[in-house]
Tab-separated table of C-alpha atoms in Angstrom:
chain	number	residue	atom	x	y	z
A	22	UNK	CA	-42.619	31.362	-3.615
A	23	UNK	CA	-44.558	32.016	-6.846
A	24	UNK	CA	-44.621	35.612	-8.038
A	25	UNK	CA	-47.802	37.487	-9.117
A	26	UNK	CA	-47.268	36.430	-12.735
A	27	UNK	CA	-47.693	32.772	-11.760
A	28	UNK	CA	-51.102	33.429	-10.221
A	29	UNK	CA	-52.052	35.742	-13.101
A	30	UNK	CA	-51.294	32.945	-15.595
A	31	UNK	CA	-53.551	30.549	-13.684
A	32	UNK	CA	-56.310	33.154	-13.365
A	33	UNK	CA	-56.246	34.098	-17.056
A	34	UNK	CA	-56.050	30.602	-18.501
A	35	UNK	CA	-59.855	30.116	-18.470
A	36	UNK	CA	-59.981	32.912	-21.073
A	37	UNK	CA	-57.529	30.917	-23.202
A	38	UNK	CA	-59.762	27.843	-22.904
A	39	UNK	CA	-62.865	29.778	-23.935
A	40	UNK	CA	-61.003	31.319	-26.878
A	41	UNK	CA	-59.862	27.895	-28.067
A	42	UNK	CA	-63.387	26.499	-27.933
A	43	UNK	CA	-64.613	29.576	-29.789
A	44	UNK	CA	-62.100	29.204	-32.636
A	45	UNK	CA	-61.500	25.451	-32.954
A	46	UNK	CA	-63.618	22.314	-33.217
A	47	UNK	CA	-64.350	20.728	-29.835
A	48	UNK	CA	-61.803	17.923	-30.215
A	49	UNK	CA	-58.873	20.219	-31.071
A	50	UNK	CA	-59.950	22.780	-28.466
A	51	UNK	CA	-59.980	20.123	-25.753
A	52	UNK	CA	-56.577	18.750	-26.757
A	53	UNK	CA	-54.887	22.136	-26.842
A	54	UNK	CA	-56.556	23.377	-23.660
A	55	UNK	CA	-55.193	20.434	-21.674
A	56	UNK	CA	-51.801	20.362	-23.411
A	57	UNK	CA	-51.048	24.099	-23.173
A	58	UNK	CA	-52.069	24.188	-19.535
A	59	UNK	CA	-49.930	21.182	-18.707
A	60	UNK	CA	-46.833	22.428	-20.526
A	61	UNK	CA	-46.807	26.133	-19.708
A	62	UNK	CA	-48.753	26.909	-16.529
A	63	UNK	CA	-46.798	26.972	-13.232
A	64	UNK	CA	-46.647	23.915	-11.007
A	65	UNK	CA	-47.757	23.921	-7.354
A	66	UNK	CA	-47.239	25.691	-4.996
A	67	UNK	CA	-48.818	28.096	-7.484
A	68	UNK	CA	-52.435	27.159	-6.648
A	69	UNK	CA	-55.723	28.764	-5.699
A	70	UNK	CA	-56.551	27.102	-2.380
A	71	UNK	CA	-60.209	27.921	-1.719
A	72	UNK	CA	-61.998	26.996	1.529
A	73	UNK	CA	-63.727	23.576	1.568
A	74	UNK	CA	-62.569	22.871	-1.989
A	75	UNK	CA	-59.630	21.077	-3.595
A	76	UNK	CA	-56.746	23.298	-4.733
A	77	UNK	CA	-57.128	24.666	-8.258
A	78	UNK	CA	-53.889	23.963	-10.134
A	79	UNK	CA	-52.535	23.675	-13.659
A	80	UNK	CA	-53.705	20.050	-13.617
A	81	UNK	CA	-57.414	20.760	-13.153
A	82	UNK	CA	-58.070	24.394	-14.193
A	83	UNK	CA	-57.902	23.655	-17.967
A	84	UNK	CA	-60.205	20.629	-17.717
A	85	UNK	CA	-62.633	22.381	-15.363
A	86	UNK	CA	-63.130	25.365	-17.640
A	87	UNK	CA	-63.180	23.205	-20.766
A	88	UNK	CA	-66.033	21.270	-19.153
A	89	UNK	CA	-67.793	24.504	-18.152
A	90	UNK	CA	-67.443	25.846	-21.711
A	91	UNK	CA	-68.810	22.634	-23.193
A	92	UNK	CA	-71.807	22.780	-20.847
A	93	UNK	CA	-72.380	26.439	-21.664
A	94	UNK	CA	-72.280	25.752	-25.411
A	95	UNK	CA	-74.432	22.629	-24.933
A	96	UNK	CA	-72.017	20.387	-26.811
A	97	UNK	CA	-72.394	17.341	-24.579
A	98	UNK	CA	-74.172	14.822	-26.775
A	99	UNK	CA	-74.067	11.719	-24.561
A	100	UNK	CA	-73.580	10.495	-21.037
A	101	UNK	CA	-70.238	11.272	-19.421
A	102	UNK	CA	-70.024	7.759	-17.981
A	103	UNK	CA	-68.607	4.829	-19.992
A	104	UNK	CA	-71.059	2.456	-21.666
A	105	UNK	CA	-69.853	-0.731	-20.000
A	106	UNK	CA	-70.852	-1.640	-16.476
A	107	UNK	CA	-67.248	-2.226	-15.423
A	108	UNK	CA	-66.291	1.190	-16.795
A	109	UNK	CA	-69.120	2.832	-14.838
A	110	UNK	CA	-68.058	0.933	-11.722
A	111	UNK	CA	-64.440	2.083	-12.039
A	112	UNK	CA	-65.461	5.725	-12.562
A	113	UNK	CA	-67.934	5.805	-9.685
A	114	UNK	CA	-65.496	4.031	-7.364
A	115	UNK	CA	-62.727	6.440	-8.343
A	116	UNK	CA	-64.875	9.484	-7.569
A	117	UNK	CA	-66.880	8.239	-4.585
A	118	UNK	CA	-64.472	5.976	-2.679
A	119	UNK	CA	-63.023	9.030	-0.832
A	120	UNK	CA	-66.336	9.145	1.045
A	121	UNK	CA	-65.491	5.796	2.643
A	122	UNK	CA	-61.895	6.931	3.102
A	123	UNK	CA	-63.127	9.854	5.203
A	124	UNK	CA	-65.613	7.735	7.131
A	125	UNK	CA	-62.816	5.346	8.156
A	126	UNK	CA	-60.467	8.165	9.192
A	127	UNK	CA	-62.416	9.996	11.839
A	128	UNK	CA	-59.598	9.896	14.380
A	129	UNK	CA	-56.481	12.136	14.607
A	130	UNK	CA	-53.019	10.748	13.889
A	131	UNK	CA	-50.429	11.451	16.584
A	132	UNK	CA	-46.661	11.260	16.066
A	133	UNK	CA	-45.031	12.222	19.339
A	134	UNK	CA	-45.506	15.970	19.676
A	135	UNK	CA	-47.062	16.223	16.205
A	136	UNK	CA	-50.714	15.602	15.396
A	137	UNK	CA	-52.679	15.394	12.158
A	138	UNK	CA	-56.392	16.218	12.249
A	139	UNK	CA	-59.201	13.722	11.682
A	140	UNK	CA	-61.013	13.828	8.350
A	141	UNK	CA	-64.459	15.370	8.246
A	142	UNK	CA	-67.284	16.437	5.971
A	143	UNK	CA	-65.194	19.148	4.301
A	144	UNK	CA	-62.518	16.585	3.424
A	145	UNK	CA	-65.166	14.195	2.084
A	146	UNK	CA	-66.475	16.851	-0.291
A	147	UNK	CA	-63.038	18.163	-1.258
A	148	UNK	CA	-61.543	14.733	-1.997
A	149	UNK	CA	-64.518	13.590	-4.087
A	150	UNK	CA	-64.530	16.852	-6.061
A	151	UNK	CA	-60.788	16.550	-6.515
A	152	UNK	CA	-61.173	13.035	-7.935
A	153	UNK	CA	-63.884	14.266	-10.305
A	154	UNK	CA	-61.635	17.097	-11.515
A	155	UNK	CA	-58.772	14.642	-12.042
A	156	UNK	CA	-61.064	12.495	-14.201
A	157	UNK	CA	-62.567	15.319	-16.284
A	158	UNK	CA	-60.009	15.031	-19.134
A	159	UNK	CA	-60.845	11.319	-19.393
A	160	UNK	CA	-64.615	11.898	-19.405
A	161	UNK	CA	-64.445	14.594	-22.083
A	162	UNK	CA	-61.852	12.790	-24.194
A	163	UNK	CA	-64.094	9.731	-24.270
A	164	UNK	CA	-66.771	11.855	-25.916
A	165	UNK	CA	-64.773	14.242	-28.115
A	166	UNK	CA	-61.608	12.300	-29.031
A	167	UNK	CA	-63.092	8.946	-29.978
A	168	UNK	CA	-62.835	9.351	-33.771
A	169	UNK	CA	-59.830	8.559	-35.942
A	170	UNK	CA	-59.469	12.216	-36.894
A	171	UNK	CA	-59.273	13.243	-33.240
A	172	UNK	CA	-56.654	10.554	-32.617
A	173	UNK	CA	-54.505	12.049	-35.357
A	174	UNK	CA	-54.968	15.522	-33.893
A	175	UNK	CA	-53.889	14.215	-30.494
A	176	UNK	CA	-50.696	12.687	-31.895
A	177	UNK	CA	-49.951	15.872	-33.863
A	178	UNK	CA	-50.492	18.023	-30.784
A	179	UNK	CA	-48.100	15.862	-28.739
A	180	UNK	CA	-45.488	16.195	-31.486
A	181	UNK	CA	-45.919	19.956	-31.955
A	182	UNK	CA	-45.811	20.527	-28.206
A	183	UNK	CA	-42.577	18.529	-28.090
A	184	UNK	CA	-41.026	20.586	-30.892
A	185	UNK	CA	-41.863	23.840	-29.109
A	186	UNK	CA	-40.659	22.482	-25.780
A	187	UNK	CA	-37.393	21.303	-27.345
A	188	UNK	CA	-36.255	24.912	-27.805
A	189	UNK	CA	-36.884	25.634	-24.123
A	190	UNK	CA	-35.183	22.385	-23.148
A	191	UNK	CA	-32.058	23.337	-25.099
A	192	UNK	CA	-31.878	26.625	-23.187
A	193	UNK	CA	-31.955	24.794	-19.873
A	194	UNK	CA	-29.542	22.082	-20.997
A	195	UNK	CA	-27.057	24.839	-21.744
A	196	UNK	CA	-27.795	27.296	-18.904
A	197	UNK	CA	-29.351	25.050	-16.191
A	198	UNK	CA	-33.068	24.815	-15.320
A	199	UNK	CA	-33.950	28.468	-14.788
A	200	UNK	CA	-37.018	29.244	-16.922
A	201	UNK	CA	-39.530	28.637	-14.155
A	202	UNK	CA	-37.422	30.802	-11.820
A	203	UNK	CA	-37.087	33.600	-14.368
A	204	UNK	CA	-40.772	33.700	-15.296
A	205	UNK	CA	-42.699	32.433	-12.255
A	206	UNK	CA	-40.227	33.289	-9.489
A	207	UNK	CA	-39.473	29.868	-7.953
A	208	UNK	CA	-37.857	26.511	-8.632
A	209	UNK	CA	-40.385	23.692	-8.559
A	210	UNK	CA	-38.187	20.845	-7.236
A	211	UNK	CA	-34.718	20.101	-5.846
A	212	UNK	CA	-32.048	21.641	-8.050
A	213	UNK	CA	-29.541	18.896	-7.268
A	214	UNK	CA	-31.725	16.340	-9.060
A	215	UNK	CA	-31.317	18.340	-12.271
A	216	UNK	CA	-27.566	17.694	-12.433
A	217	UNK	CA	-26.906	14.530	-14.434
A	218	UNK	CA	-23.976	13.099	-16.419
A	219	UNK	CA	-21.874	16.230	-16.159
A	220	UNK	CA	-24.661	18.521	-17.373
A	221	UNK	CA	-28.204	19.615	-16.673
A	222	UNK	CA	-31.525	17.849	-16.989
A	223	UNK	CA	-34.202	20.295	-18.291
A	224	UNK	CA	-37.283	20.913	-16.169
A	225	UNK	CA	-38.926	23.898	-17.958
A	226	UNK	CA	-42.417	24.353	-16.409
A	227	UNK	CA	-43.095	20.772	-15.306
A	228	UNK	CA	-42.704	19.167	-11.882
A	229	UNK	CA	-39.372	17.404	-12.475
A	230	UNK	CA	-36.877	16.607	-15.198
A	231	UNK	CA	-38.271	13.071	-15.375
A	232	UNK	CA	-41.647	14.509	-16.360
A	233	UNK	CA	-40.026	16.533	-19.167
A	234	UNK	CA	-38.167	13.481	-20.442
A	235	UNK	CA	-41.326	11.386	-20.326
A	236	UNK	CA	-43.271	13.984	-22.307
A	237	UNK	CA	-40.432	14.141	-24.852
A	238	UNK	CA	-40.684	10.352	-25.164
A	239	UNK	CA	-44.418	10.738	-25.888
A	240	UNK	CA	-43.791	13.449	-28.485
A	241	UNK	CA	-41.053	11.454	-30.236
A	242	UNK	CA	-43.180	8.288	-30.322
A	243	UNK	CA	-46.131	10.261	-31.705
A	244	UNK	CA	-43.886	11.691	-34.444
A	245	UNK	CA	-42.673	8.228	-35.478
A	246	UNK	CA	-46.260	6.985	-35.553
A	247	UNK	CA	-47.347	9.879	-37.768
A	248	UNK	CA	-44.344	9.326	-40.044
A	249	UNK	CA	-45.308	5.712	-40.623
A	250	UNK	CA	-48.979	6.459	-41.294
A	251	UNK	CA	-48.662	9.623	-43.423
A	252	UNK	CA	-48.348	9.775	-47.199
A	253	UNK	CA	-46.195	11.822	-49.584
A	254	UNK	CA	-44.604	15.112	-48.596
A	255	UNK	CA	-45.892	14.934	-45.041
A	256	UNK	CA	-43.771	11.851	-44.468
A	257	UNK	CA	-40.551	13.845	-44.834
A	258	UNK	CA	-41.706	16.499	-42.343
A	259	UNK	CA	-42.717	13.903	-39.774
A	260	UNK	CA	-39.413	12.052	-40.252
A	261	UNK	CA	-37.414	15.205	-39.534
A	262	UNK	CA	-39.562	15.934	-36.471
A	263	UNK	CA	-39.159	12.355	-35.224
A	264	UNK	CA	-35.369	12.416	-35.622
A	265	UNK	CA	-35.098	15.785	-33.880
A	266	UNK	CA	-37.275	14.736	-30.937
A	267	UNK	CA	-35.375	11.463	-30.598
A	268	UNK	CA	-32.133	13.425	-30.283
A	269	UNK	CA	-33.682	15.807	-27.734
A	270	UNK	CA	-34.894	12.818	-25.708
A	271	UNK	CA	-31.324	11.544	-25.345
A	272	UNK	CA	-30.200	15.041	-24.311
A	273	UNK	CA	-32.889	15.084	-21.590
A	274	UNK	CA	-30.667	12.650	-19.616
A	275	UNK	CA	-33.307	10.230	-18.360
A	276	UNK	CA	-32.429	6.568	-18.733
A	277	UNK	CA	-35.987	5.478	-17.947
A	278	UNK	CA	-37.522	7.538	-20.757
A	279	UNK	CA	-34.884	6.287	-23.205
A	280	UNK	CA	-35.694	2.680	-22.264
A	281	UNK	CA	-39.414	3.318	-22.805
A	282	UNK	CA	-38.627	4.864	-26.190
A	283	UNK	CA	-36.465	1.857	-27.108
A	284	UNK	CA	-39.571	-0.289	-26.575
A	285	UNK	CA	-42.115	2.012	-28.235
A	286	UNK	CA	-40.297	3.319	-31.320
A	287	UNK	CA	-39.434	-0.038	-32.953
A	288	UNK	CA	-42.969	-1.277	-32.250
A	289	UNK	CA	-44.572	1.828	-33.775
A	290	UNK	CA	-42.292	1.690	-36.817
A	291	UNK	CA	-42.240	-2.043	-37.525
A	292	UNK	CA	-45.132	-3.942	-35.932
A	293	UNK	CA	-48.657	-4.307	-37.337
A	294	UNK	CA	-51.215	-2.425	-35.288
A	295	UNK	CA	-52.769	-5.539	-33.778
A	296	UNK	CA	-49.326	-6.556	-32.461
A	297	UNK	CA	-48.774	-3.063	-31.096
A	298	UNK	CA	-52.014	-3.452	-29.128
A	299	UNK	CA	-51.020	-6.923	-27.906
A	300	UNK	CA	-47.685	-5.527	-26.738
A	301	UNK	CA	-49.531	-2.710	-24.961
A	302	UNK	CA	-51.680	-5.258	-23.119
A	303	UNK	CA	-48.588	-7.207	-22.006
A	304	UNK	CA	-46.885	-4.028	-20.772
A	305	UNK	CA	-50.023	-2.913	-18.924
A	306	UNK	CA	-50.462	-6.258	-17.170
A	307	UNK	CA	-46.779	-6.382	-16.178
A	308	UNK	CA	-47.117	-2.870	-14.739
A	309	UNK	CA	-49.909	-4.112	-12.459
A	310	UNK	CA	-47.999	-7.209	-11.374
A	311	UNK	CA	-45.316	-5.321	-9.432
A	312	UNK	CA	-47.638	-3.507	-6.983
A	313	UNK	CA	-49.615	-6.713	-6.427
A	314	UNK	CA	-46.490	-8.803	-5.815
A	315	UNK	CA	-45.135	-6.049	-3.596
A	316	UNK	CA	-48.358	-6.051	-1.621
A	317	UNK	CA	-47.947	-9.778	-0.960
A	318	UNK	CA	-44.185	-9.410	-0.223
A	319	UNK	CA	-43.288	-11.591	-3.225
A	320	UNK	CA	-40.769	-9.276	-4.919
A	321	UNK	CA	-37.240	-10.808	-4.738
A	322	UNK	CA	-35.633	-7.621	-3.472
A	323	UNK	CA	-32.226	-8.993	-2.463
A	324	UNK	CA	-31.780	-10.707	-5.822
A	325	UNK	CA	-32.641	-7.510	-7.665
A	326	UNK	CA	-30.300	-5.482	-5.459
A	327	UNK	CA	-27.429	-7.912	-6.036
A	328	UNK	CA	-27.868	-7.715	-9.801
A	329	UNK	CA	-28.138	-3.933	-9.695
A	330	UNK	CA	-24.957	-3.704	-7.612
A	331	UNK	CA	-23.095	-5.790	-10.199
A	332	UNK	CA	-23.999	-3.181	-12.828
A	333	UNK	CA	-23.799	0.098	-10.879
A	334	UNK	CA	-23.396	0.433	-7.091
A	335	UNK	CA	-25.007	3.882	-7.116
A	336	UNK	CA	-28.112	2.540	-8.869
A	337	UNK	CA	-28.230	-0.319	-6.358
A	338	UNK	CA	-28.150	2.162	-3.472
A	339	UNK	CA	-30.970	4.132	-5.070
A	340	UNK	CA	-32.982	0.940	-5.556
A	341	UNK	CA	-32.422	-0.079	-1.922
A	342	UNK	CA	-33.657	3.342	-0.767
A	343	UNK	CA	-36.769	2.898	-2.927
A	344	UNK	CA	-37.475	-0.583	-1.545
A	345	UNK	CA	-37.069	0.632	2.044
A	346	UNK	CA	-39.549	3.454	1.546
A	347	UNK	CA	-42.037	1.246	-0.286
A	348	UNK	CA	-41.908	-1.344	2.512
A	349	UNK	CA	-42.381	1.312	5.180
A	350	UNK	CA	-45.301	2.900	3.336
A	351	UNK	CA	-46.912	-0.481	2.659
A	352	UNK	CA	-46.664	-1.373	6.339
A	353	UNK	CA	-48.429	1.899	7.041
A	354	UNK	CA	-51.045	1.187	4.358
A	355	UNK	CA	-51.781	-2.268	5.833
A	356	UNK	CA	-53.310	-0.504	8.831
A	357	UNK	CA	-56.069	0.824	6.544
A	358	UNK	CA	-55.848	-1.442	3.501
A	359	UNK	CA	-59.238	-0.939	1.844
A	360	UNK	CA	-59.744	2.828	1.684
A	361	UNK	CA	-56.413	4.278	2.808
A	362	UNK	CA	-55.453	7.149	5.073
A	363	UNK	CA	-56.802	10.088	3.073
A	364	UNK	CA	-55.238	13.555	2.856
A	365	UNK	CA	-53.028	15.749	5.090
A	366	UNK	CA	-50.076	13.356	4.722
A	367	UNK	CA	-51.683	10.784	7.014
A	368	UNK	CA	-50.259	7.984	4.834
A	369	UNK	CA	-46.672	9.050	5.665
A	370	UNK	CA	-44.357	8.587	8.618
A	371	UNK	CA	-43.663	11.913	10.342
A	372	UNK	CA	-40.824	13.101	12.550
A	373	UNK	CA	-42.335	13.157	16.074
A	374	UNK	CA	-40.666	16.498	16.929
A	375	UNK	CA	-40.456	18.577	13.765
A	376	UNK	CA	-43.420	17.070	11.909
A	377	UNK	CA	-41.340	16.690	8.741
A	378	UNK	CA	-42.309	13.813	6.439
A	379	UNK	CA	-39.688	11.055	6.700
A	380	UNK	CA	-40.903	8.789	3.894
A	381	UNK	CA	-40.624	9.274	0.133
A	382	UNK	CA	-43.369	8.294	-2.299
A	383	UNK	CA	-41.985	7.879	-5.807
A	384	UNK	CA	-44.364	5.564	-7.660
A	385	UNK	CA	-47.958	6.547	-8.293
A	386	UNK	CA	-49.154	3.121	-7.119
A	387	UNK	CA	-47.811	3.549	-3.559
A	388	UNK	CA	-49.305	7.046	-3.350
A	389	UNK	CA	-52.732	5.787	-4.419
A	390	UNK	CA	-52.696	2.798	-2.057
A	391	UNK	CA	-51.611	4.962	0.862
A	392	UNK	CA	-54.206	7.687	0.262
A	393	UNK	CA	-57.191	5.716	-1.121
A	394	UNK	CA	-56.329	2.097	-0.309
A	395	UNK	CA	-56.444	-0.942	-2.543
A	396	UNK	CA	-59.982	-0.019	-3.622
A	397	UNK	CA	-58.744	3.311	-4.946
A	398	UNK	CA	-55.773	1.593	-6.577
A	399	UNK	CA	-58.036	-0.911	-8.353
A	400	UNK	CA	-60.295	1.876	-9.630
A	401	UNK	CA	-57.456	4.085	-10.889
A	402	UNK	CA	-55.198	1.494	-12.492
A	403	UNK	CA	-58.145	-0.607	-13.680
A	404	UNK	CA	-59.638	2.404	-15.433
A	405	UNK	CA	-56.353	3.043	-17.244
A	406	UNK	CA	-55.992	-0.592	-18.306
A	407	UNK	CA	-59.644	-0.970	-19.376
A	408	UNK	CA	-59.332	0.809	-22.785
A	409	UNK	CA	-56.400	-1.408	-23.731
A	410	UNK	CA	-58.394	-4.552	-22.977
A	411	UNK	CA	-61.455	-3.297	-24.859
A	412	UNK	CA	-59.418	-2.151	-27.877
A	413	UNK	CA	-57.672	-5.536	-28.068
A	414	UNK	CA	-61.003	-7.350	-27.958
A	415	UNK	CA	-62.581	-5.187	-30.645
A	416	UNK	CA	-59.547	-5.440	-32.958
A	417	UNK	CA	-59.648	-9.235	-32.630
A	418	UNK	CA	-63.357	-9.330	-33.456
A	419	UNK	CA	-62.969	-6.814	-36.303
A	420	UNK	CA	-60.576	-9.198	-38.028
A	421	UNK	CA	-63.146	-11.998	-37.851
A	422	UNK	CA	-66.195	-9.952	-38.853
A	423	UNK	CA	-66.207	-7.315	-41.578
A	424	UNK	CA	-68.236	-4.851	-39.510
A	425	UNK	CA	-65.932	-1.962	-38.700
A	426	UNK	CA	-62.796	-0.195	-39.773
A	427	UNK	CA	-60.083	0.064	-37.163
A	428	UNK	CA	-57.814	3.092	-37.142
A	429	UNK	CA	-54.100	2.214	-37.080
A	430	UNK	CA	-53.553	5.289	-34.906
A	431	UNK	CA	-54.809	3.343	-31.904
A	432	UNK	CA	-51.543	1.381	-31.948
A	433	UNK	CA	-49.229	4.296	-30.993
A	434	UNK	CA	-51.838	5.672	-28.577
A	435	UNK	CA	-52.236	2.286	-26.863
A	436	UNK	CA	-48.468	1.913	-26.493
A	437	UNK	CA	-48.165	5.410	-25.031
A	438	UNK	CA	-50.885	4.664	-22.491
A	439	UNK	CA	-49.429	1.272	-21.534
A	440	UNK	CA	-45.922	2.660	-21.122
A	441	UNK	CA	-47.315	5.542	-19.059
A	442	UNK	CA	-48.909	2.901	-16.824
A	443	UNK	CA	-45.533	1.145	-16.573
A	444	UNK	CA	-43.789	4.413	-15.722
A	445	UNK	CA	-46.254	4.948	-12.871
A	446	UNK	CA	-44.547	2.087	-11.022
A	447	UNK	CA	-41.241	3.962	-10.442
A	448	UNK	CA	-42.635	7.498	-10.910
A	449	UNK	CA	-45.854	9.430	-10.291
A	450	UNK	CA	-46.304	10.440	-13.937
A	451	UNK	CA	-50.110	10.390	-13.878
A	452	UNK	CA	-50.954	13.610	-15.738
A	453	UNK	CA	-53.952	15.075	-17.595
A	454	UNK	CA	-52.345	13.725	-20.790
A	455	UNK	CA	-52.640	10.199	-19.379
A	456	UNK	CA	-56.373	10.687	-18.979
A	457	UNK	CA	-56.688	12.182	-22.490
A	458	UNK	CA	-55.123	9.054	-23.979
A	459	UNK	CA	-57.253	6.823	-21.778
A	460	UNK	CA	-60.514	8.556	-22.674
A	461	UNK	CA	-59.748	8.710	-26.396
A	462	UNK	CA	-59.051	4.974	-26.547
A	463	UNK	CA	-62.077	4.020	-24.452
A	464	UNK	CA	-64.392	6.157	-26.581
A	465	UNK	CA	-63.029	4.597	-29.757
A	466	UNK	CA	-63.387	1.077	-28.347
A	467	UNK	CA	-67.007	1.839	-27.509
A	468	UNK	CA	-67.612	3.076	-31.055
A	469	UNK	CA	-66.171	-0.141	-32.470
A	470	UNK	CA	-68.322	-2.207	-30.131
A	471	UNK	CA	-71.460	-0.293	-31.110
A	472	UNK	CA	-70.687	-0.753	-34.813
A	473	UNK	CA	-70.085	-4.470	-34.296
A	474	UNK	CA	-73.305	-5.013	-32.352
A	475	UNK	CA	-75.516	-2.972	-34.671
A	476	UNK	CA	-74.151	-4.412	-37.940
A	477	UNK	CA	-75.176	-7.856	-39.178
A	478	UNK	CA	-72.338	-10.383	-38.759
A	479	UNK	CA	-70.564	-11.163	-42.036
A	480	UNK	CA	-67.998	-13.935	-41.620
A	481	UNK	CA	-64.895	-13.305	-43.690
A	482	UNK	CA	-63.544	-16.017	-45.975
A	483	UNK	CA	-60.112	-16.917	-44.598
A	484	UNK	CA	-58.807	-17.464	-48.136
A	485	UNK	CA	-59.633	-13.930	-49.267
A	486	UNK	CA	-59.195	-10.544	-47.713
A	487	UNK	CA	-62.409	-8.576	-47.193
A	488	UNK	CA	-62.895	-5.545	-49.386
A	489	UNK	CA	-63.628	-2.235	-47.730
A	490	UNK	CA	-63.029	1.446	-48.335
A	491	UNK	CA	-60.895	2.975	-45.562
A	492	UNK	CA	-60.242	6.637	-45.031
A	493	UNK	CA	-57.166	8.007	-46.801
A	494	UNK	CA	-55.062	8.055	-43.647
A	495	UNK	CA	-56.879	5.213	-41.863
A	496	UNK	CA	-56.130	1.887	-43.577
A	497	UNK	CA	-58.074	-1.084	-42.350
A	498	UNK	CA	-56.240	-3.511	-40.079
A	499	UNK	CA	-55.819	-6.947	-41.601
């Protein structure tokens, strides 16, 4: 169980948030509040579980008190909701659909000698508030991280956080994952899953070693993006950081994160920004195809298992276990397909005697469908994909009409968001950083759209490049 220091860290972090907003501009304060909380605060079960309220954890305390500080300082300059109607619809559905989830789950669930309670008014309030807290980083990032300068700060913060974390990762690679035990008094997952390839997979203060590897992938990709887009002496520093983080990523012993990096790094280094965004769109759409095909039982499971077995029998066994659990959970979800089963583990299969959960939810998509139904899935995954679609549209129009400058930093950010969406198929890596990326890109897309609509159209001669004056570190996309 967590020791007193774990709860003290959670209780004192609001002071850190207020100090950051007192010393830094709002964009940097928001970035570092979310990032420091995510990287260094203890994972559940270190939570403050208040009556009739969602648990306060490392994933919502930083955003909640950042929002409270912004309100107190009166720095909100616009509506929290997106400008587009579809964006508003996704946000409102995401936050309010738990009301219908509760209304359709007014009966208890009985498994033999074990029973789960019906959902009531308290659950309706708690689930809706929880969804709002989950979305707070997105809502604030849309307002404060929509400029090119904020995008650069976000990439730099990801890189710096990765450099700091790399020292802690090296300790655990050498001595086994013990930092959370030493400092907060408990191990946050199953230790056996940290043993890989004859060594240890670092966990540090995150939920699982896969989460650490995925964050290292984000930090390394951000460093390569900054290296490409920075001039002079800074280029050397970013190159060294990128090489170091790339090496640390390999040492994190996660094949999935390495594969994602093998896709992202060459694109960030070599492709024009508009092609980076197109690639992000393709990745995002492919990520949505699997849950949809799985929902209609169109995934060729036996073919995939046969090919996996030809490569590695152990990986094939793991894949078969995943398919079995997904099929079981989907069969359960079909009983309440629209709005899901809600909280208390009602979406799982329980042992009828002990009450232990018998099913395993790995991917974020199956968790969302089971808890909030296909409506909740559409709102969550649609909201993450929306900025990519809007950015792609605005970049295409910006090339045709000389009405706006487009920051090349949106390319690495779009790829990070799309690959995070893809990683949510096998893993539940939806984090506050996901929502920061999502909000920053949506806010920037809305700025581009506003500039395009308020500026008089000026068709560009295809035989000549338009002349404009970009910022020093923000060349115009051609």
